[in-house]
mmCIF file of N, CA and C in Angstrom:
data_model
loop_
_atom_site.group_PDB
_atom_site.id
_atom_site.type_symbol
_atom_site.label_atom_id
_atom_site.label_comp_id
_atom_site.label_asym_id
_atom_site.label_seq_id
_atom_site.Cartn_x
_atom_site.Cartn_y
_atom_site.Cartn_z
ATOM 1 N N UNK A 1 -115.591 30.700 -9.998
ATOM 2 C CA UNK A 1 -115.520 31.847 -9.114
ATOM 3 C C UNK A 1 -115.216 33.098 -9.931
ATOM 4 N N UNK A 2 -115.882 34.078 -9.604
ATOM 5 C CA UNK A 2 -115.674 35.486 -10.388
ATOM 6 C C UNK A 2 -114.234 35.997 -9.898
ATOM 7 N N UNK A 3 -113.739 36.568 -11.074
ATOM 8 C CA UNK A 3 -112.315 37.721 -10.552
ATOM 9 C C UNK A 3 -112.350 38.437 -11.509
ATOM 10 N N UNK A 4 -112.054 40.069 -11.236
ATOM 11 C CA UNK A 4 -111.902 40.796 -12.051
ATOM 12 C C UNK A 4 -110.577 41.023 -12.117
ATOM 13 N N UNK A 5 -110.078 40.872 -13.610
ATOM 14 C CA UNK A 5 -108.820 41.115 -14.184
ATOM 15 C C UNK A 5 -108.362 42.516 -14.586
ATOM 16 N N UNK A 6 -107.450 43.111 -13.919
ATOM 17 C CA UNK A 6 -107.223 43.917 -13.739
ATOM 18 C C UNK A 6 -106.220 44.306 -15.005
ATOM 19 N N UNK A 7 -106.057 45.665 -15.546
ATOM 20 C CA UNK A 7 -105.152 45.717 -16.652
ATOM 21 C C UNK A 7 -103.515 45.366 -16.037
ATOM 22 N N UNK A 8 -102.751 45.500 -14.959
ATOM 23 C CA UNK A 8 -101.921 45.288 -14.692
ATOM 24 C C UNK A 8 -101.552 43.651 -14.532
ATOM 25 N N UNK A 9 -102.745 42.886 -14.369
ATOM 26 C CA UNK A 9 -102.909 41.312 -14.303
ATOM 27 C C UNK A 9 -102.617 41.378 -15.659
ATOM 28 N N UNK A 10 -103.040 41.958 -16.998
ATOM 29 C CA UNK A 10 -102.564 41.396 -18.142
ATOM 30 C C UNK A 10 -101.398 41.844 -19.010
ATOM 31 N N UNK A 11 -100.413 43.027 -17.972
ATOM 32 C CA UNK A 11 -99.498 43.382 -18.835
ATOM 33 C C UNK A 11 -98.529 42.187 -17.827
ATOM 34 N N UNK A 12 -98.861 41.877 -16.922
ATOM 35 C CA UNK A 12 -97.765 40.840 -16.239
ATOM 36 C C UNK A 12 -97.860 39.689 -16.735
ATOM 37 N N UNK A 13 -99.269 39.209 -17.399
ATOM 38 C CA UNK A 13 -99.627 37.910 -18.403
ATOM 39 C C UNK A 13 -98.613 38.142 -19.738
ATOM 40 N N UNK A 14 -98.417 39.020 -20.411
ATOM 41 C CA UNK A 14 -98.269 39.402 -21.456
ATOM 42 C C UNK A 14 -96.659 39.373 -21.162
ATOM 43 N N UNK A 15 -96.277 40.049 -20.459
ATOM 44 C CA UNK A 15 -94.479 39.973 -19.936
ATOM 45 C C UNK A 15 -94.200 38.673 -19.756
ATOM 46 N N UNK A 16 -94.966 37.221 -18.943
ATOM 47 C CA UNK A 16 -94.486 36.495 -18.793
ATOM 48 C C UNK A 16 -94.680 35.450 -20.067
ATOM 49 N N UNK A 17 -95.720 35.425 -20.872
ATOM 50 C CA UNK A 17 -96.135 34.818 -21.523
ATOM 51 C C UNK A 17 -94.749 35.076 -22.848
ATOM 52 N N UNK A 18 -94.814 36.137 -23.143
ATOM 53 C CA UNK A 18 -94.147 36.659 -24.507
ATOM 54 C C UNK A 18 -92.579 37.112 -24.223
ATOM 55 N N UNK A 19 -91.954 37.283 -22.948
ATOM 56 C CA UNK A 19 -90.447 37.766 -22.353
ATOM 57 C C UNK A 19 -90.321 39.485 -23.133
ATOM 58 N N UNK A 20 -91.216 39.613 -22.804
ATOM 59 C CA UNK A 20 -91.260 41.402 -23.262
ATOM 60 C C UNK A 20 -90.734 41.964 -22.015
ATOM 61 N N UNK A 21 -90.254 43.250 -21.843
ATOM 62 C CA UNK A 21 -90.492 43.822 -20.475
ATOM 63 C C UNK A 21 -91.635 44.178 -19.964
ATOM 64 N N UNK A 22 -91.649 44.967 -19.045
ATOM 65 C CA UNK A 22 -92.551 45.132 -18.307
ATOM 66 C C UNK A 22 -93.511 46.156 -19.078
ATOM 67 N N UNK A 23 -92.470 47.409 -19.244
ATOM 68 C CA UNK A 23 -92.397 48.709 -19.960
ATOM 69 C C UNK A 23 -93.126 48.583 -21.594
ATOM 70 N N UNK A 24 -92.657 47.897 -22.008
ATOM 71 C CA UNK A 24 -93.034 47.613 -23.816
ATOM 72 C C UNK A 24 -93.959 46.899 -23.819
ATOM 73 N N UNK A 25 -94.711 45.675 -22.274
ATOM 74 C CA UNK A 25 -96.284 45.136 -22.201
ATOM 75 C C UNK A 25 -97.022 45.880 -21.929
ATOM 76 N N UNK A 26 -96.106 46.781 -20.981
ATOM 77 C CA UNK A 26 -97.499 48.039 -20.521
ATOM 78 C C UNK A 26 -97.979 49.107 -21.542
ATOM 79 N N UNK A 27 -97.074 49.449 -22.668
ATOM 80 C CA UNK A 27 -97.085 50.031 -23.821
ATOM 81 C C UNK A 27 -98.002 49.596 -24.955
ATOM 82 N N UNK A 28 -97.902 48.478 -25.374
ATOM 83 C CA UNK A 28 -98.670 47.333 -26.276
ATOM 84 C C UNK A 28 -100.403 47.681 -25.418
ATOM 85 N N UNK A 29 -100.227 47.542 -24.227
ATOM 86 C CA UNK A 29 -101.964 47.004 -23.652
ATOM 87 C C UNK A 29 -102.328 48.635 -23.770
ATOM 88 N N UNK A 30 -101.777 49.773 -23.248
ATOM 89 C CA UNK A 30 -102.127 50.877 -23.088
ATOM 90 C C UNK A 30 -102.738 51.289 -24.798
ATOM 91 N N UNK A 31 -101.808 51.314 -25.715
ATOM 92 C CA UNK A 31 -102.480 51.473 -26.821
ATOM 93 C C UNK A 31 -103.323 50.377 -27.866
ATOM 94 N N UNK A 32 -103.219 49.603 -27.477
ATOM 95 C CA UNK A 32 -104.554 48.201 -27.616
ATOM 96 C C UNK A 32 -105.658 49.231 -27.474
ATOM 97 N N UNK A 33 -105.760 49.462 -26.081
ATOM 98 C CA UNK A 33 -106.815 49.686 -25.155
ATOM 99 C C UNK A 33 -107.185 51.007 -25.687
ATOM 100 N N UNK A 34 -106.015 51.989 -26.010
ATOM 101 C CA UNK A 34 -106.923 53.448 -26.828
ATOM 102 C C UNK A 34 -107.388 53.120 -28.078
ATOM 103 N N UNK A 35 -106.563 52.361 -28.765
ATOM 104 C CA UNK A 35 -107.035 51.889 -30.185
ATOM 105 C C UNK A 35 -108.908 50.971 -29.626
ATOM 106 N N UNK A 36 -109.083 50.372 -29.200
ATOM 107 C CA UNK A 36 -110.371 50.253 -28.952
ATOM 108 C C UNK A 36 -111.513 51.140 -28.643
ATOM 109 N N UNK A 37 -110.930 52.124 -27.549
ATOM 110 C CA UNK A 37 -111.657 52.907 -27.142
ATOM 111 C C UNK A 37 -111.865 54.325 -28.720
ATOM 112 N N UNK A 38 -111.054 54.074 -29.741
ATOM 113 C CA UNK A 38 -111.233 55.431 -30.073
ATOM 114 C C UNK A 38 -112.162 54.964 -31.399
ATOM 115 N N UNK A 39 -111.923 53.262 -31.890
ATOM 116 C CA UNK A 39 -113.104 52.731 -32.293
ATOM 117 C C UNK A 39 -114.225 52.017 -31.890
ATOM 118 N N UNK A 40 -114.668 52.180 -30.576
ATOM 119 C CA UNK A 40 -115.850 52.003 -29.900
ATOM 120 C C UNK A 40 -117.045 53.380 -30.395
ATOM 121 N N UNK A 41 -115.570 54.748 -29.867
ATOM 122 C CA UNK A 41 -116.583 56.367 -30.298
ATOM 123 C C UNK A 41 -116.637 56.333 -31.781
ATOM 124 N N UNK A 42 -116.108 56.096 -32.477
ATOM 125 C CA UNK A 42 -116.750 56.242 -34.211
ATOM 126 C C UNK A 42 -117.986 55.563 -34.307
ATOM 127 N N UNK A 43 -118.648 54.369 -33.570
ATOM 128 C CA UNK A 43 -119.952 53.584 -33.549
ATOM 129 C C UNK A 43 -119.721 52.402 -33.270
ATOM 130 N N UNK A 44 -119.659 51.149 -33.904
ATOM 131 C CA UNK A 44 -119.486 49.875 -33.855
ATOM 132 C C UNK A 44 -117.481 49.439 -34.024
ATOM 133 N N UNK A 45 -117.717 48.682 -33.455
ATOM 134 C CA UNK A 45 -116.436 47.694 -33.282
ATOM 135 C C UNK A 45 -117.115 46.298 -33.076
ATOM 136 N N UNK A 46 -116.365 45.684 -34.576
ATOM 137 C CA UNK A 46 -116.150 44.420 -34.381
ATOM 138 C C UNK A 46 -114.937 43.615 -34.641
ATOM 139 N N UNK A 47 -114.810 42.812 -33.205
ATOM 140 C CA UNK A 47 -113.196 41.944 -33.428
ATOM 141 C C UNK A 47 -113.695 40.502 -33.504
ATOM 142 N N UNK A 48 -113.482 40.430 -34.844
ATOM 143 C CA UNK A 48 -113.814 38.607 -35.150
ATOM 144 C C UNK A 48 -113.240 37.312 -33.880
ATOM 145 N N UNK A 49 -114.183 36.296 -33.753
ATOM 146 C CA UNK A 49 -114.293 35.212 -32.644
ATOM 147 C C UNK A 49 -113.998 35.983 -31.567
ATOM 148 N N UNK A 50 -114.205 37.735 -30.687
ATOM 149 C CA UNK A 50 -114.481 38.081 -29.581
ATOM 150 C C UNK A 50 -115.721 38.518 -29.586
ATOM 151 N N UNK A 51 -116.171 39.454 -30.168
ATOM 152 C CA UNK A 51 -117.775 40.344 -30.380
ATOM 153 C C UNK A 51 -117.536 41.568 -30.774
ATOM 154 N N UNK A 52 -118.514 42.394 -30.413
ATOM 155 C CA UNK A 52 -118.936 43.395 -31.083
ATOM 156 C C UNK A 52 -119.387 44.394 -30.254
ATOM 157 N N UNK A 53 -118.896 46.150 -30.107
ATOM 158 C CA UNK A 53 -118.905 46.838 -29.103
ATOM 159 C C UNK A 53 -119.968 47.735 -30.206
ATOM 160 N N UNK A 54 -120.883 48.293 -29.129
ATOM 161 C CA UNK A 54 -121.942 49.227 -29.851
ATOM 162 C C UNK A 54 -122.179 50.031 -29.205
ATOM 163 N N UNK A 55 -122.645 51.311 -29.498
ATOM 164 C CA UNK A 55 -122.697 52.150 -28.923
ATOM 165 C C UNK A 55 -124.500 52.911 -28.869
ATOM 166 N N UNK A 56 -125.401 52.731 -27.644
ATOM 167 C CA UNK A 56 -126.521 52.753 -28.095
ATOM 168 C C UNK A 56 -127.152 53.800 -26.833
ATOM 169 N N UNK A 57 -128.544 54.280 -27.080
ATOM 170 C CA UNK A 57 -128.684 55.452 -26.738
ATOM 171 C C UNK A 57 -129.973 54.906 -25.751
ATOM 172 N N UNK A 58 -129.815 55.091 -24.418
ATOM 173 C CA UNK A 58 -130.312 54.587 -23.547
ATOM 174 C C UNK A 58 -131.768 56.244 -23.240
ATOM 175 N N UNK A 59 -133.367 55.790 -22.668
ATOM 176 C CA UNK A 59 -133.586 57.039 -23.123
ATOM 177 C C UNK A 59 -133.862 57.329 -21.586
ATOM 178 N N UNK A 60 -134.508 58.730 -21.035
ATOM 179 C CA UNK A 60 -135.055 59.036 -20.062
ATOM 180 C C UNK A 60 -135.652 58.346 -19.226
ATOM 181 N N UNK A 61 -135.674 57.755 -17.823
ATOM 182 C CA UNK A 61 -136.321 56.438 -17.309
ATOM 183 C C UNK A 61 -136.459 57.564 -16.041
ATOM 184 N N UNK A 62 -137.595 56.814 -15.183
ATOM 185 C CA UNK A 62 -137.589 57.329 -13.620
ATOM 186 C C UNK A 62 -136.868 56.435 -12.720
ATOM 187 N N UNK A 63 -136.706 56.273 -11.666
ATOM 188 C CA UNK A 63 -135.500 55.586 -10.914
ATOM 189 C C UNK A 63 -136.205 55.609 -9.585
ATOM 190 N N UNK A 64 -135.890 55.243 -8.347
ATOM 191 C CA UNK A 64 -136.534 55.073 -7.174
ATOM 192 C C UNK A 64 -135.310 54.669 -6.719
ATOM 193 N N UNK A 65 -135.066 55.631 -5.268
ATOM 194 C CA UNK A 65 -134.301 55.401 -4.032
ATOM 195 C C UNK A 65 -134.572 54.106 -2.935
ATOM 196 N N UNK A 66 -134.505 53.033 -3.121
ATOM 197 C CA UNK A 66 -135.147 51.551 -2.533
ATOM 198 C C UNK A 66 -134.972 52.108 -1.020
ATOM 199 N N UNK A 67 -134.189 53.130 -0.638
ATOM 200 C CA UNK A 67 -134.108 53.244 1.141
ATOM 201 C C UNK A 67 -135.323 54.388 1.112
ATOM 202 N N UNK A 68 -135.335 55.313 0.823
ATOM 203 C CA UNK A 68 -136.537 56.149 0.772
ATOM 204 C C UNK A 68 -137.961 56.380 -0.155
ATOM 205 N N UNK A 69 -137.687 55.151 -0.538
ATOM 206 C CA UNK A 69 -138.808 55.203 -1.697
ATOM 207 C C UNK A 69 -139.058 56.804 -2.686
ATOM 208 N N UNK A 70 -138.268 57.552 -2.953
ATOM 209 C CA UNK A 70 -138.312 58.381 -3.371
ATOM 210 C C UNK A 70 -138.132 58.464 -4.865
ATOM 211 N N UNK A 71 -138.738 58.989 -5.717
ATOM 212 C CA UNK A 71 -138.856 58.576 -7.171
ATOM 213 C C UNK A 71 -137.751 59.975 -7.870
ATOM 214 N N UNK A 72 -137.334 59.783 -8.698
ATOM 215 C CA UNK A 72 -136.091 60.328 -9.544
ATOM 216 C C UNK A 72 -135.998 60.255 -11.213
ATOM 217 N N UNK A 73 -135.550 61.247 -11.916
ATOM 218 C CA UNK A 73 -135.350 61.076 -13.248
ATOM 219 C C UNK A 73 -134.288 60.995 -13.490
ATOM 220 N N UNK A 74 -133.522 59.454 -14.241
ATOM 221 C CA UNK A 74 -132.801 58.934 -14.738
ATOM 222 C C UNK A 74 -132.578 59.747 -16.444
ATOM 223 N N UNK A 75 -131.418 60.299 -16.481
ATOM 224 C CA UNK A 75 -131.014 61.311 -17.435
ATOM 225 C C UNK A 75 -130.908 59.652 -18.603
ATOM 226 N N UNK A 76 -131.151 60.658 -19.670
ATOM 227 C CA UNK A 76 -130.916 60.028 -21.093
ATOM 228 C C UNK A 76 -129.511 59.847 -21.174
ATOM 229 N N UNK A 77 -128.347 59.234 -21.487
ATOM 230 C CA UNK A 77 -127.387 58.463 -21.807
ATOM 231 C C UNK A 77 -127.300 57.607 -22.817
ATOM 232 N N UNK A 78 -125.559 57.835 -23.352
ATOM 233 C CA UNK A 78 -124.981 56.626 -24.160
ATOM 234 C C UNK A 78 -124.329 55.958 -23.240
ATOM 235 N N UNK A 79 -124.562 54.944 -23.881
ATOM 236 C CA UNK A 79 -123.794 53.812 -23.520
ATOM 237 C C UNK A 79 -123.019 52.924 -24.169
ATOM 238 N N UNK A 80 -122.163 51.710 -23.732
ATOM 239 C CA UNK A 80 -121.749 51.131 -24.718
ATOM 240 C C UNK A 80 -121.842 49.313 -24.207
ATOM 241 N N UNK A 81 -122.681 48.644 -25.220
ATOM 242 C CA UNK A 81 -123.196 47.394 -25.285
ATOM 243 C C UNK A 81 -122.053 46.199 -26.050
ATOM 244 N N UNK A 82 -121.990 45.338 -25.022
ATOM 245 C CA UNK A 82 -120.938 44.329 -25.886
ATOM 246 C C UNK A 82 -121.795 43.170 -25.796
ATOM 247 N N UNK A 83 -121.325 42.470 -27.296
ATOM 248 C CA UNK A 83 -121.991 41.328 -27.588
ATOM 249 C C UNK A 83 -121.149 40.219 -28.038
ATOM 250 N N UNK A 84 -120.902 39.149 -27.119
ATOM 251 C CA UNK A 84 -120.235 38.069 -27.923
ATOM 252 C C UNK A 84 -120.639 37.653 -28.963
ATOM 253 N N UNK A 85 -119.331 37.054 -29.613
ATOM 254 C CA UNK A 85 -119.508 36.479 -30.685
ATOM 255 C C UNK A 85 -119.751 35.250 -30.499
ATOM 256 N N UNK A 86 -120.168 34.347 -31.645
ATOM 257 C CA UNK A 86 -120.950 33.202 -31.881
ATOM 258 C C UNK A 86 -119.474 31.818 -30.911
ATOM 259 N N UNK A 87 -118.683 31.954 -31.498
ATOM 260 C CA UNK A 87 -117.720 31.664 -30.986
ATOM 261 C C UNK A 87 -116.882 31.287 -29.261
ATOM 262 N N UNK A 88 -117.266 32.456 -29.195
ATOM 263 C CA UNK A 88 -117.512 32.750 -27.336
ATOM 264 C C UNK A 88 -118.591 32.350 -26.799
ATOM 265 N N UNK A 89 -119.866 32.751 -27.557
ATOM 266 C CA UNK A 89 -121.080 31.510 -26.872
ATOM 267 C C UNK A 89 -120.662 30.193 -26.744
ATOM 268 N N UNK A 90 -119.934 29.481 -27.779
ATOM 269 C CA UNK A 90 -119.913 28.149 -27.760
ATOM 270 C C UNK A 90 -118.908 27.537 -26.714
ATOM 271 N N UNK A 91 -118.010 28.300 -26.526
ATOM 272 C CA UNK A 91 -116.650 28.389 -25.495
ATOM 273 C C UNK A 91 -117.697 28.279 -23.702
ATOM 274 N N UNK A 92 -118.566 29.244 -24.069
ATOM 275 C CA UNK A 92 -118.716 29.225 -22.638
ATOM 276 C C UNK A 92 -119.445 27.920 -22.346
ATOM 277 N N UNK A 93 -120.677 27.845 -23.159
ATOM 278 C CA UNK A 93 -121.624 26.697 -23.013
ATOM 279 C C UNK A 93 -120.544 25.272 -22.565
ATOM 280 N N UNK A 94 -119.642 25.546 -23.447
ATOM 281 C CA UNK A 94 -118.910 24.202 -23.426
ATOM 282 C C UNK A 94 -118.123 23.831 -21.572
ATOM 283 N N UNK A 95 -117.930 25.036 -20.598
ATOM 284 C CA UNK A 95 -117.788 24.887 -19.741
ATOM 285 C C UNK A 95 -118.669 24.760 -18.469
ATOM 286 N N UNK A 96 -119.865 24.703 -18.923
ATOM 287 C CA UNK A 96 -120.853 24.173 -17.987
ATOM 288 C C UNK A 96 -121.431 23.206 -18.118
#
């Protein structure tokens, strides 16, 4: 069954798991989480046996309104692409 894990689901994982407070888990995940984000914007991030965050340049597309059939230009955008690692493929396979 799908659930999305919420960052507050993992500073309460992290408090119970490790007897940190609440305050110093929420601290740890908050700058985890900028430290990722501020090497995602330099280009590539890779964290060995998780994957690899990339940053790639999606181009001009047209788009269509499915209720009005009405056609639209989809602006050029970055984005950012994650790719498991070899590791995590094998993890998942192994649960189906």
């Amino acid at each position: 069954m799908y659930k999305n894990i919420k960052k507050e689901d993992i500073i309460k994982n992290l408090n119970i798991q490790t007897g940190l407070s609440v305050n110093l888990s929420r601290k740890i995940i908050e700058d985890f989480i900028n430290i990722l984000f501020k090497n995602i914007k330099k280009g590539n991030l890779n964290l060995k046996n998780v994957g690899s965050f990339k940053i790639i340049q999606k181009k001009q597309r047209k788009g269509r309104n499915p209720k009005s059939n009405q056609e639209y230009l989809i602006a050029a955008r970055k984005t950012v692409r994650f790719i498991p690692s070899n590791k995590i493929k094998i993890d998942i396979k192994k649960l189906t």
